[in-house]
Amino acid sequence: ARRSPRPARGLTDRLYCGRRVCYEVLGVSRQASKAEIARAYRQLARQYHPDRYRGEPAGGEGSGAQAAHEKFLLIAAAYETLKDEETRKDYDYMLDHPEEYYRHYYHYYRRRLAPKVDVTIVILVTVCAISVFQFFSWWSSYNEAINYLASVPKYRIQATEIARQQGLLNKTKEKGKNRRSKEEIREEEEEIIKDIIKNKIDIKGGYQKPKIYDILLFQILLAPFYWCKYIVWYCWWIYCFTIKGQEYGVEEKLYIIRRYMKMSQSQFDSLEDHQKETFLERQLWIRENYEVYKREQEEELKKKMAMDPRWKRYRRWMKNEGPGRLTFVDD
């Protein structure tokens, strides 16, 4: 039999059953079945278990309870090695090829350090947790927007007038047995006003009403559908506007403008209608027109910043006391 080099013993002594052969520890052959291995383990475990050990059995190794405890740990290590088919296969390969010690070292610790929980379950739980947090966070932002609009006089007066026309406020002021306190009436009227604002105002952008299919979980599940939809739409676009040379419609023009501006759909939807009309009047879907518009916006922004007192103070500070200037203070 081929002897393993000295470095191999240095590594493999700490693997599996160490210098002992796991089959010999359990008293079974290398051809033993899983049932035979389990039966041998149960018999030896009962014999050497620390809670059941009552003196060293005849022919045993070592002496005392400490030796029995070490024997029990060795039996458990042998069983853990041989009960799993993949681990047993790695161990058998090590017995047949002891010189490949780095390979044995790698496989042994890869299996020991591998996560015990299925990665798919971990990913699914993580995605669900993120989706739940995402959904409630959006609801919180949406409710904040409704509370803010309910405090703005313009929208509050309009909502109150609509509620009065629909007779909703009169129902809150019932008399007799159903009479309620002023605080209860005020809370109910506030909820009525908020409900009208929710129904009458279309909030867009980051504070829009959350939709269940916008959360991460549904986005992942619907990803194949979205990809197919996009491919069909892209082929239709190429066919209509590149091959056939059709003129762009309003939706197509706004789509091109949004792409030029590098804005998401929700950001573009949050713009006022008159802004979109201005984009169409200036024909910004044409690249040259958009470049002119972009330069105009940049120049206008520079003028605003130049006239802004805060920006002037900042430039004065950068010139006189900014991080690039060295000053000496005399005592």
PDB file of C-alpha atoms in Angstrom, residues 19-321:
ATOM      1  CA  ARG A  19      -5.807   8.231  12.205  1.00  0.00           C
ATOM      2  CA  ARG A  20      -8.554   5.643  12.749  1.00  0.00           C
ATOM      3  CA  VAL A  21     -10.589   4.163   9.900  1.00  0.00           C
ATOM      4  CA  CYS A  22     -14.274   4.955  10.375  1.00  0.00           C
ATOM      5  CA  TYR A  23     -15.344   1.490   9.249  1.00  0.00           C
ATOM      6  CA  GLU A  24     -13.127  -0.109  11.882  1.00  0.00           C
ATOM      7  CA  VAL A  25     -14.471   2.236  14.567  1.00  0.00           C
ATOM      8  CA  LEU A  26     -17.998   0.981  13.900  1.00  0.00           C
ATOM      9  CA  GLY A  27     -16.846  -2.601  13.293  1.00  0.00           C
ATOM     10  CA  VAL A  28     -18.287  -2.853   9.760  1.00  0.00           C
ATOM     11  CA  SER A  29     -16.805  -3.522   6.323  1.00  0.00           C
ATOM     12  CA  ARG A  30     -16.538  -0.996   3.484  1.00  0.00           C
ATOM     13  CA  GLN A  31     -19.351  -2.834   1.729  1.00  0.00           C
ATOM     14  CA  ALA A  32     -21.756  -2.397   4.682  1.00  0.00           C
ATOM     15  CA  SER A  33     -25.197  -0.992   3.926  1.00  0.00           C
ATOM     16  CA  LYS A  34     -26.696   2.101   5.583  1.00  0.00           C
ATOM     17  CA  ALA A  35     -28.855  -0.153   7.766  1.00  0.00           C
ATOM     18  CA  GLU A  36     -25.841  -2.130   8.982  1.00  0.00           C
ATOM     19  CA  ILE A  37     -23.945   1.100   9.741  1.00  0.00           C
ATOM     20  CA  ALA A  38     -26.894   2.509  11.678  1.00  0.00           C
ATOM     21  CA  ARG A  39     -27.303  -0.732  13.647  1.00  0.00           C
ATOM     22  CA  ALA A  40     -23.633  -0.829  14.594  1.00  0.00           C
ATOM     23  CA  TYR A  41     -23.755   2.821  15.661  1.00  0.00           C
ATOM     24  CA  ARG A  42     -26.774   2.309  17.924  1.00  0.00           C
ATOM     25  CA  GLN A  43     -25.151  -0.660  19.669  1.00  0.00           C
ATOM     26  CA  LEU A  44     -21.865   1.181  20.287  1.00  0.00           C
ATOM     27  CA  ALA A  45     -23.614   4.408  21.291  1.00  0.00           C
ATOM     28  CA  ARG A  46     -25.614   2.599  23.975  1.00  0.00           C
ATOM     29  CA  GLN A  47     -22.446   0.955  25.212  1.00  0.00           C
ATOM     30  CA  TYR A  48     -20.261   4.082  25.405  1.00  0.00           C
ATOM     31  CA  HIS A  49     -22.806   6.831  26.034  1.00  0.00           C
ATOM     32  CA  PRO A  50     -21.603   8.928  29.042  1.00  0.00           C
ATOM     33  CA  ASP A  51     -24.992   8.640  30.773  1.00  0.00           C
ATOM     34  CA  ARG A  52     -24.994   4.843  30.516  1.00  0.00           C
ATOM     35  CA  TYR A  53     -21.331   4.028  30.933  1.00  0.00           C
ATOM     36  CA  ARG A  54     -20.648   1.932  34.034  1.00  0.00           C
ATOM     37  CA  GLY A  55     -16.994   0.991  33.943  1.00  0.00           C
ATOM     38  CA  GLU A  56     -14.692   0.017  31.107  1.00  0.00           C
ATOM     39  CA  PRO A  57     -15.949  -3.047  29.174  1.00  0.00           C
ATOM     40  CA  ALA A  58     -13.667  -5.963  28.537  1.00  0.00           C
ATOM     41  CA  GLY A  59     -11.219  -5.369  25.741  1.00  0.00           C
ATOM     42  CA  GLY A  60     -11.921  -1.623  25.731  1.00  0.00           C
ATOM     43  CA  GLU A  61      -9.415   1.100  25.169  1.00  0.00           C
ATOM     44  CA  GLY A  62      -8.221   3.569  27.783  1.00  0.00           C
ATOM     45  CA  SER A  63      -9.643   3.753  31.250  1.00  0.00           C
ATOM     46  CA  GLY A  64     -12.403   5.552  33.003  1.00  0.00           C
ATOM     47  CA  ALA A  65     -15.281   7.784  31.970  1.00  0.00           C
ATOM     48  CA  GLN A  66     -13.001  10.159  30.036  1.00  0.00           C
ATOM     49  CA  ALA A  67     -11.861   7.382  27.724  1.00  0.00           C
ATOM     50  CA  ALA A  68     -15.468   6.275  27.221  1.00  0.00           C
ATOM     51  CA  HIS A  69     -16.471   9.851  26.373  1.00  0.00           C
ATOM     52  CA  GLU A  70     -13.689  10.127  23.772  1.00  0.00           C
ATOM     53  CA  LYS A  71     -14.703   6.743  22.362  1.00  0.00           C
ATOM     54  CA  PHE A  72     -18.312   7.923  22.081  1.00  0.00           C
ATOM     55  CA  LEU A  73     -17.214  11.075  20.193  1.00  0.00           C
ATOM     56  CA  LEU A  74     -15.162   8.954  17.796  1.00  0.00           C
ATOM     57  CA  ILE A  75     -18.151   6.631  17.196  1.00  0.00           C
ATOM     58  CA  ALA A  76     -20.389   9.661  16.507  1.00  0.00           C
ATOM     59  CA  ALA A  77     -17.821  11.106  14.064  1.00  0.00           C
ATOM     60  CA  ALA A  78     -17.590   7.769  12.244  1.00  0.00           C
ATOM     61  CA  TYR A  79     -21.367   7.537  11.949  1.00  0.00           C
ATOM     62  CA  GLU A  80     -21.686  11.146  10.703  1.00  0.00           C
ATOM     63  CA  THR A  81     -19.100  10.346   8.044  1.00  0.00           C
ATOM     64  CA  LEU A  82     -20.640   7.098   6.785  1.00  0.00           C
ATOM     65  CA  LYS A  83     -24.369   7.778   7.060  1.00  0.00           C
ATOM     66  CA  ASP A  84     -24.348  10.353   4.231  1.00  0.00           C
ATOM     67  CA  GLU A  85     -23.736   9.002   0.727  1.00  0.00           C
ATOM     68  CA  GLU A  86     -21.761  12.012  -0.523  1.00  0.00           C
ATOM     69  CA  THR A  87     -19.580  12.254   2.582  1.00  0.00           C
ATOM     70  CA  ARG A  88     -18.973   8.509   2.518  1.00  0.00           C
ATOM     71  CA  LYS A  89     -17.945   8.741  -1.145  1.00  0.00           C
ATOM     72  CA  ASP A  90     -15.407  11.478  -0.292  1.00  0.00           C
ATOM     73  CA  TYR A  91     -14.103   9.419   2.609  1.00  0.00           C
ATOM     74  CA  ASP A  92     -13.717   6.275   0.485  1.00  0.00           C
ATOM     75  CA  TYR A  93     -11.814   8.317  -2.080  1.00  0.00           C
ATOM     76  CA  MET A  94      -9.490   9.543   0.674  1.00  0.00           C
ATOM     77  CA  LEU A  95      -8.820   5.968   1.776  1.00  0.00           C
ATOM     78  CA  ASP A  96      -7.938   4.980  -1.801  1.00  0.00           C
ATOM     79  CA  HIS A  97      -5.968   8.166  -2.617  1.00  0.00           C
ATOM     80  CA  PRO A  98      -4.349   9.400   0.601  1.00  0.00           C
ATOM     81  CA  GLU A  99      -1.734  11.446  -1.290  1.00  0.00           C
ATOM     82  CA  GLU A 100      -4.344  13.979  -2.541  1.00  0.00           C
ATOM     83  CA  TYR A 101      -4.515  15.608   0.888  1.00  0.00           C
ATOM     84  CA  TYR A 102      -5.410  19.123  -0.336  1.00  0.00           C
ATOM     85  CA  ARG A 103      -8.412  17.750  -2.165  1.00  0.00           C
ATOM     86  CA  HIS A 104      -9.571  15.874   0.954  1.00  0.00           C
ATOM     87  CA  TYR A 105      -9.053  18.954   3.099  1.00  0.00           C
ATOM     88  CA  TYR A 106     -11.129  21.077   0.703  1.00  0.00           C
ATOM     89  CA  HIS A 107     -14.048  18.622   0.396  1.00  0.00           C
ATOM     90  CA  TYR A 108     -14.180  17.980   4.129  1.00  0.00           C
ATOM     91  CA  TYR A 109     -14.460  21.630   5.181  1.00  0.00           C
ATOM     92  CA  ARG A 110     -16.662  22.558   2.253  1.00  0.00           C
ATOM     93  CA  ARG A 111     -19.268  20.097   3.486  1.00  0.00           C
ATOM     94  CA  ARG A 112     -18.869  21.086   7.137  1.00  0.00           C
ATOM     95  CA  LEU A 113     -19.181  24.803   6.445  1.00  0.00           C
ATOM     96  CA  ALA A 114     -21.967  24.489   3.888  1.00  0.00           C
ATOM     97  CA  PRO A 115     -25.266  26.053   5.058  1.00  0.00           C
ATOM     98  CA  LYS A 116     -27.699  23.548   6.507  1.00  0.00           C
ATOM     99  CA  VAL A 117     -30.746  25.470   5.280  1.00  0.00           C
ATOM    100  CA  ASP A 118     -31.764  25.382   1.630  1.00  0.00           C
ATOM    101  CA  VAL A 119     -30.553  28.550  -0.097  1.00  0.00           C
ATOM    102  CA  THR A 120     -33.807  28.733  -2.058  1.00  0.00           C
ATOM    103  CA  ILE A 121     -35.796  29.002   1.173  1.00  0.00           C
ATOM    104  CA  VAL A 122     -33.466  31.716   2.485  1.00  0.00           C
ATOM    105  CA  ILE A 123     -33.852  33.739  -0.723  1.00  0.00           C
ATOM    106  CA  LEU A 124     -37.639  33.299  -0.720  1.00  0.00           C
ATOM    107  CA  VAL A 125     -37.976  34.391   2.908  1.00  0.00           C
ATOM    108  CA  THR A 126     -35.705  37.397   2.273  1.00  0.00           C
ATOM    109  CA  VAL A 127     -37.702  38.472  -0.789  1.00  0.00           C
ATOM    110  CA  CYS A 128     -40.985  38.114   1.124  1.00  0.00           C
ATOM    111  CA  ALA A 129     -39.641  40.151   4.050  1.00  0.00           C
ATOM    112  CA  ILE A 130     -38.428  42.905   1.714  1.00  0.00           C
ATOM    113  CA  SER A 131     -41.778  42.893  -0.102  1.00  0.00           C
ATOM    114  CA  VAL A 132     -43.760  43.249   3.130  1.00  0.00           C
ATOM    115  CA  PHE A 133     -41.536  46.090   4.331  1.00  0.00           C
ATOM    116  CA  GLN A 134     -41.773  47.712   0.895  1.00  0.00           C
ATOM    117  CA  PHE A 135     -45.571  47.543   0.815  1.00  0.00           C
ATOM    118  CA  PHE A 136     -46.101  48.998   4.304  1.00  0.00           C
ATOM    119  CA  SER A 137     -43.477  51.674   3.646  1.00  0.00           C
ATOM    120  CA  TRP A 138     -45.367  52.766   0.546  1.00  0.00           C
ATOM    121  CA  TRP A 139     -48.633  52.823   2.475  1.00  0.00           C
ATOM    122  CA  SER A 140     -47.005  55.010   5.106  1.00  0.00           C
ATOM    123  CA  SER A 141     -45.769  57.450   2.432  1.00  0.00           C
ATOM    124  CA  TYR A 142     -49.200  57.493   0.796  1.00  0.00           C
ATOM    125  CA  ASN A 143     -50.945  58.242   4.099  1.00  0.00           C
ATOM    126  CA  GLU A 144     -48.440  61.025   4.791  1.00  0.00           C
ATOM    127  CA  ALA A 145     -49.293  62.572   1.424  1.00  0.00           C
ATOM    128  CA  ILE A 146     -53.045  62.365   2.164  1.00  0.00           C
ATOM    129  CA  ASN A 147     -52.569  63.934   5.607  1.00  0.00           C
ATOM    130  CA  TYR A 148     -50.543  66.744   4.070  1.00  0.00           C
ATOM    131  CA  LEU A 149     -53.125  67.444   1.350  1.00  0.00           C
ATOM    132  CA  ALA A 150     -55.877  67.433   3.972  1.00  0.00           C
ATOM    133  CA  SER A 151     -54.010  70.239   5.772  1.00  0.00           C
ATOM    134  CA  VAL A 152     -53.633  72.397   2.620  1.00  0.00           C
ATOM    135  CA  PRO A 153     -56.506  74.984   2.608  1.00  0.00           C
ATOM    136  CA  LYS A 154     -57.023  74.724  -1.159  1.00  0.00           C
ATOM    137  CA  TYR A 155     -57.734  70.987  -1.140  1.00  0.00           C
ATOM    138  CA  ARG A 156     -59.437  70.963   2.261  1.00  0.00           C
ATOM    139  CA  ILE A 157     -62.001  73.589   1.237  1.00  0.00           C
ATOM    140  CA  GLN A 158     -62.770  71.738  -2.004  1.00  0.00           C
ATOM    141  CA  ALA A 159     -63.136  68.401  -0.203  1.00  0.00           C
ATOM    142  CA  THR A 160     -65.342  69.953   2.475  1.00  0.00           C
ATOM    143  CA  GLU A 161     -67.599  71.484  -0.171  1.00  0.00           C
ATOM    144  CA  ILE A 162     -67.946  68.143  -1.981  1.00  0.00           C
ATOM    145  CA  ALA A 163     -68.740  66.391   1.306  1.00  0.00           C
ATOM    146  CA  ARG A 164     -71.387  69.015   2.112  1.00  0.00           C
ATOM    147  CA  GLN A 165     -72.976  68.677  -1.333  1.00  0.00           C
ATOM    148  CA  GLN A 166     -73.150  64.905  -0.938  1.00  0.00           C
ATOM    149  CA  GLY A 167     -74.680  65.286   2.520  1.00  0.00           C
ATOM    150  CA  LEU A 168     -71.870  63.361   4.202  1.00  0.00           C
ATOM    151  CA  LEU A 169     -71.191  65.968   6.870  1.00  0.00           C
ATOM    152  CA  ASN A 170     -74.855  66.136   7.904  1.00  0.00           C
ATOM    153  CA  LYS A 171     -74.799  62.432   8.816  1.00  0.00           C
ATOM    154  CA  THR A 172     -72.111  63.029  11.416  1.00  0.00           C
ATOM    155  CA  LYS A 173     -74.325  65.426  13.401  1.00  0.00           C
ATOM    156  CA  GLU A 174     -77.095  63.075  14.461  1.00  0.00           C
ATOM    157  CA  LYS A 175     -79.180  63.830  17.525  1.00  0.00           C
ATOM    158  CA  GLY A 176     -80.947  61.755  20.143  1.00  0.00           C
ATOM    159  CA  LYS A 177     -79.560  58.437  21.205  1.00  0.00           C
ATOM    160  CA  ASN A 178     -76.999  58.431  18.392  1.00  0.00           C
ATOM    161  CA  ARG A 179     -75.560  61.751  19.452  1.00  0.00           C
ATOM    162  CA  ARG A 180     -71.772  61.704  19.750  1.00  0.00           C
ATOM    163  CA  SER A 181     -69.155  63.945  21.290  1.00  0.00           C
ATOM    164  CA  LYS A 182     -67.530  66.814  19.404  1.00  0.00           C
ATOM    165  CA  GLU A 183     -64.268  64.912  19.283  1.00  0.00           C
ATOM    166  CA  GLU A 184     -65.884  61.878  17.619  1.00  0.00           C
ATOM    167  CA  ILE A 185     -67.674  64.106  15.112  1.00  0.00           C
ATOM    168  CA  ARG A 186     -64.437  65.927  14.293  1.00  0.00           C
ATOM    169  CA  GLU A 187     -62.572  62.642  13.731  1.00  0.00           C
ATOM    170  CA  GLU A 188     -65.312  61.296  11.454  1.00  0.00           C
ATOM    171  CA  GLU A 189     -65.406  64.512   9.424  1.00  0.00           C
ATOM    172  CA  GLU A 190     -61.631  64.345   9.059  1.00  0.00           C
ATOM    173  CA  GLU A 191     -61.865  60.786   7.698  1.00  0.00           C
ATOM    174  CA  ILE A 192     -64.585  61.858   5.244  1.00  0.00           C
ATOM    175  CA  ILE A 193     -62.425  64.707   3.944  1.00  0.00           C
ATOM    176  CA  LYS A 194     -59.428  62.377   3.557  1.00  0.00           C
ATOM    177  CA  ASP A 195     -61.532  59.802   1.688  1.00  0.00           C
ATOM    178  CA  ILE A 196     -62.715  62.472  -0.755  1.00  0.00           C
ATOM    179  CA  ILE A 197     -59.137  63.616  -1.323  1.00  0.00           C
ATOM    180  CA  LYS A 198     -58.108  60.007  -1.985  1.00  0.00           C
ATOM    181  CA  ASN A 199     -60.841  59.607  -4.576  1.00  0.00           C
ATOM    182  CA  LYS A 200     -60.558  63.004  -6.255  1.00  0.00           C
ATOM    183  CA  ILE A 201     -56.790  63.569  -6.370  1.00  0.00           C
ATOM    184  CA  ASP A 202     -54.533  61.355  -8.425  1.00  0.00           C
ATOM    185  CA  ILE A 203     -51.267  61.272  -6.473  1.00  0.00           C
ATOM    186  CA  LYS A 204     -48.320  60.292  -8.630  1.00  0.00           C
ATOM    187  CA  GLY A 205     -44.640  59.712  -8.112  1.00  0.00           C
ATOM    188  CA  GLY A 206     -43.136  58.360  -4.904  1.00  0.00           C
ATOM    189  CA  TYR A 207     -46.301  59.075  -2.882  1.00  0.00           C
ATOM    190  CA  GLN A 208     -48.801  57.359  -5.147  1.00  0.00           C
ATOM    191  CA  LYS A 209     -51.166  54.698  -3.853  1.00  0.00           C
ATOM    192  CA  PRO A 210     -49.255  51.397  -3.524  1.00  0.00           C
ATOM    193  CA  LYS A 211     -50.214  48.503  -5.754  1.00  0.00           C
ATOM    194  CA  ILE A 212     -49.643  44.902  -4.818  1.00  0.00           C
ATOM    195  CA  TYR A 213     -48.016  43.996  -8.139  1.00  0.00           C
ATOM    196  CA  ASP A 214     -45.353  46.704  -7.710  1.00  0.00           C
ATOM    197  CA  ILE A 215     -43.632  44.987  -4.788  1.00  0.00           C
ATOM    198  CA  LEU A 216     -40.439  42.984  -5.289  1.00  0.00           C
ATOM    199  CA  LEU A 217     -42.029  39.522  -4.977  1.00  0.00           C
ATOM    200  CA  PHE A 218     -44.563  40.134  -7.755  1.00  0.00           C
ATOM    201  CA  GLN A 219     -41.948  41.886  -9.899  1.00  0.00           C
ATOM    202  CA  ILE A 220     -39.796  38.738  -9.750  1.00  0.00           C
ATOM    203  CA  LEU A 221     -42.740  36.430 -10.466  1.00  0.00           C
ATOM    204  CA  LEU A 222     -43.944  38.594 -13.349  1.00  0.00           C
ATOM    205  CA  ALA A 223     -40.452  39.186 -14.775  1.00  0.00           C
ATOM    206  CA  PRO A 224     -40.844  36.577 -17.588  1.00  0.00           C
ATOM    207  CA  PHE A 225     -44.164  38.147 -18.582  1.00  0.00           C
ATOM    208  CA  TYR A 226     -42.634  41.643 -18.630  1.00  0.00           C
ATOM    209  CA  TRP A 227     -39.703  40.448 -20.720  1.00  0.00           C
ATOM    210  CA  CYS A 228     -42.001  38.812 -23.270  1.00  0.00           C
ATOM    211  CA  LYS A 229     -44.172  41.908 -23.333  1.00  0.00           C
ATOM    212  CA  TYR A 230     -41.131  44.126 -23.881  1.00  0.00           C
ATOM    213  CA  ILE A 231     -39.804  41.931 -26.720  1.00  0.00           C
ATOM    214  CA  VAL A 232     -43.192  42.010 -28.472  1.00  0.00           C
ATOM    215  CA  TRP A 233     -43.424  45.778 -27.983  1.00  0.00           C
ATOM    216  CA  TYR A 234     -39.870  46.320 -29.271  1.00  0.00           C
ATOM    217  CA  CYS A 235     -40.529  44.233 -32.386  1.00  0.00           C
ATOM    218  CA  TRP A 236     -43.733  46.210 -32.982  1.00  0.00           C
ATOM    219  CA  TRP A 237     -41.808  49.497 -32.607  1.00  0.00           C
ATOM    220  CA  ILE A 238     -39.137  48.421 -35.111  1.00  0.00           C
ATOM    221  CA  TYR A 239     -41.764  47.227 -37.566  1.00  0.00           C
ATOM    222  CA  CYS A 240     -43.998  50.332 -37.367  1.00  0.00           C
ATOM    223  CA  PHE A 241     -41.499  53.172 -37.083  1.00  0.00           C
ATOM    224  CA  THR A 242     -38.289  51.788 -38.611  1.00  0.00           C
ATOM    225  CA  ILE A 243     -39.458  49.468 -41.370  1.00  0.00           C
ATOM    226  CA  LYS A 244     -42.802  51.046 -42.334  1.00  0.00           C
ATOM    227  CA  GLY A 245     -41.765  54.587 -41.367  1.00  0.00           C
ATOM    228  CA  GLN A 246     -45.014  55.541 -39.598  1.00  0.00           C
ATOM    229  CA  GLU A 247     -45.264  58.829 -37.730  1.00  0.00           C
ATOM    230  CA  TYR A 248     -45.079  58.796 -33.941  1.00  0.00           C
ATOM    231  CA  GLY A 249     -48.281  59.142 -31.932  1.00  0.00           C
ATOM    232  CA  VAL A 250     -48.586  61.214 -28.758  1.00  0.00           C
ATOM    233  CA  GLU A 251     -47.703  58.282 -26.485  1.00  0.00           C
ATOM    234  CA  GLU A 252     -44.682  57.378 -28.585  1.00  0.00           C
ATOM    235  CA  LYS A 253     -43.464  60.980 -28.616  1.00  0.00           C
ATOM    236  CA  LEU A 254     -43.773  61.244 -24.828  1.00  0.00           C
ATOM    237  CA  TYR A 255     -41.949  57.930 -24.467  1.00  0.00           C
ATOM    238  CA  ILE A 256     -38.985  59.183 -26.519  1.00  0.00           C
ATOM    239  CA  ILE A 257     -38.905  62.454 -24.553  1.00  0.00           C
ATOM    240  CA  ARG A 258     -38.916  60.549 -21.261  1.00  0.00           C
ATOM    241  CA  ARG A 259     -36.012  58.396 -22.432  1.00  0.00           C
ATOM    242  CA  TYR A 260     -34.052  61.507 -23.438  1.00  0.00           C
ATOM    243  CA  MET A 261     -34.676  62.998 -19.988  1.00  0.00           C
ATOM    244  CA  LYS A 262     -33.653  59.710 -18.308  1.00  0.00           C
ATOM    245  CA  MET A 263     -36.738  59.720 -16.101  1.00  0.00           C
ATOM    246  CA  SER A 264     -38.668  56.726 -14.794  1.00  0.00           C
ATOM    247  CA  GLN A 265     -42.327  56.278 -15.689  1.00  0.00           C
ATOM    248  CA  SER A 266     -43.491  57.365 -12.229  1.00  0.00           C
ATOM    249  CA  GLN A 267     -41.276  60.476 -12.328  1.00  0.00           C
ATOM    250  CA  PHE A 268     -42.570  61.445 -15.755  1.00  0.00           C
ATOM    251  CA  ASP A 269     -46.176  60.841 -14.713  1.00  0.00           C
ATOM    252  CA  SER A 270     -45.735  63.208 -11.768  1.00  0.00           C
ATOM    253  CA  LEU A 271     -45.112  66.128 -14.153  1.00  0.00           C
ATOM    254  CA  GLU A 272     -47.931  68.583 -14.774  1.00  0.00           C
ATOM    255  CA  ASP A 273     -49.950  68.251 -17.978  1.00  0.00           C
ATOM    256  CA  HIS A 274     -48.920  71.706 -19.183  1.00  0.00           C
ATOM    257  CA  GLN A 275     -45.258  70.647 -18.975  1.00  0.00           C
ATOM    258  CA  LYS A 276     -45.921  67.659 -21.207  1.00  0.00           C
ATOM    259  CA  GLU A 277     -47.818  69.912 -23.623  1.00  0.00           C
ATOM    260  CA  THR A 278     -44.787  72.191 -23.745  1.00  0.00           C
ATOM    261  CA  PHE A 279     -42.574  69.217 -24.577  1.00  0.00           C
ATOM    262  CA  LEU A 280     -44.860  68.294 -27.460  1.00  0.00           C
ATOM    263  CA  GLU A 281     -45.119  71.883 -28.740  1.00  0.00           C
ATOM    264  CA  ARG A 282     -41.331  72.158 -28.851  1.00  0.00           C
ATOM    265  CA  GLN A 283     -41.077  68.754 -30.549  1.00  0.00           C
ATOM    266  CA  LEU A 284     -38.585  67.439 -28.042  1.00  0.00           C
ATOM    267  CA  TRP A 285     -38.842  63.910 -29.414  1.00  0.00           C
ATOM    268  CA  ILE A 286     -36.466  65.189 -32.103  1.00  0.00           C
ATOM    269  CA  ARG A 287     -32.946  64.867 -30.744  1.00  0.00           C
ATOM    270  CA  GLU A 288     -31.733  68.259 -31.974  1.00  0.00           C
ATOM    271  CA  ASN A 289     -34.685  70.067 -30.381  1.00  0.00           C
ATOM    272  CA  TYR A 290     -34.122  68.280 -27.105  1.00  0.00           C
ATOM    273  CA  GLU A 291     -30.434  69.242 -27.035  1.00  0.00           C
ATOM    274  CA  VAL A 292     -31.414  72.914 -27.487  1.00  0.00           C
ATOM    275  CA  TYR A 293     -34.003  72.599 -24.708  1.00  0.00           C
ATOM    276  CA  LYS A 294     -31.455  70.927 -22.430  1.00  0.00           C
ATOM    277  CA  ARG A 295     -28.929  73.749 -22.924  1.00  0.00           C
ATOM    278  CA  GLU A 296     -31.625  76.332 -22.206  1.00  0.00           C
ATOM    279  CA  GLN A 297     -32.533  74.569 -18.952  1.00  0.00           C
ATOM    280  CA  GLU A 298     -28.895  74.426 -17.907  1.00  0.00           C
ATOM    281  CA  GLU A 299     -28.414  78.145 -18.612  1.00  0.00           C
ATOM    282  CA  GLU A 300     -31.585  79.003 -16.711  1.00  0.00           C
ATOM    283  CA  LEU A 301     -30.408  76.913 -13.756  1.00  0.00           C
ATOM    284  CA  LYS A 302     -27.040  78.715 -13.761  1.00  0.00           C
ATOM    285  CA  LYS A 303     -28.793  82.102 -13.731  1.00  0.00           C
ATOM    286  CA  LYS A 304     -31.016  81.072 -10.823  1.00  0.00           C
ATOM    287  CA  MET A 305     -28.036  79.807  -8.869  1.00  0.00           C
ATOM    288  CA  ALA A 306     -26.092  83.006  -9.628  1.00  0.00           C
ATOM    289  CA  MET A 307     -28.964  85.115  -8.258  1.00  0.00           C
ATOM    290  CA  ASP A 308     -29.560  82.910  -5.238  1.00  0.00           C
ATOM    291  CA  PRO A 309     -28.131  84.567  -2.074  1.00  0.00           C
ATOM    292  CA  ARG A 310     -27.268  81.204  -0.561  1.00  0.00           C
ATOM    293  CA  TRP A 311     -25.265  80.225  -3.639  1.00  0.00           C
ATOM    294  CA  LYS A 312     -23.455  83.586  -3.533  1.00  0.00           C
ATOM    295  CA  ARG A 313     -22.528  83.034   0.102  1.00  0.00           C
ATOM    296  CA  TYR A 314     -21.288  79.549  -0.697  1.00  0.00           C
ATOM    297  CA  ARG A 315     -19.067  80.790  -3.536  1.00  0.00           C
ATOM    298  CA  ARG A 316     -17.729  83.576  -1.319  1.00  0.00           C
ATOM    299  CA  TRP A 317     -16.918  81.039   1.383  1.00  0.00           C
ATOM    300  CA  MET A 318     -15.201  78.690  -1.113  1.00  0.00           C
ATOM    301  CA  LYS A 319     -13.120  81.620  -2.368  1.00  0.00           C
ATOM    302  CA  ASN A 320     -12.071  82.986   1.015  1.00  0.00           C
ATOM    303  CA  GLU A 321     -12.282  80.147   3.520  1.00  0.00           C
TER     304      GLU A 321
END
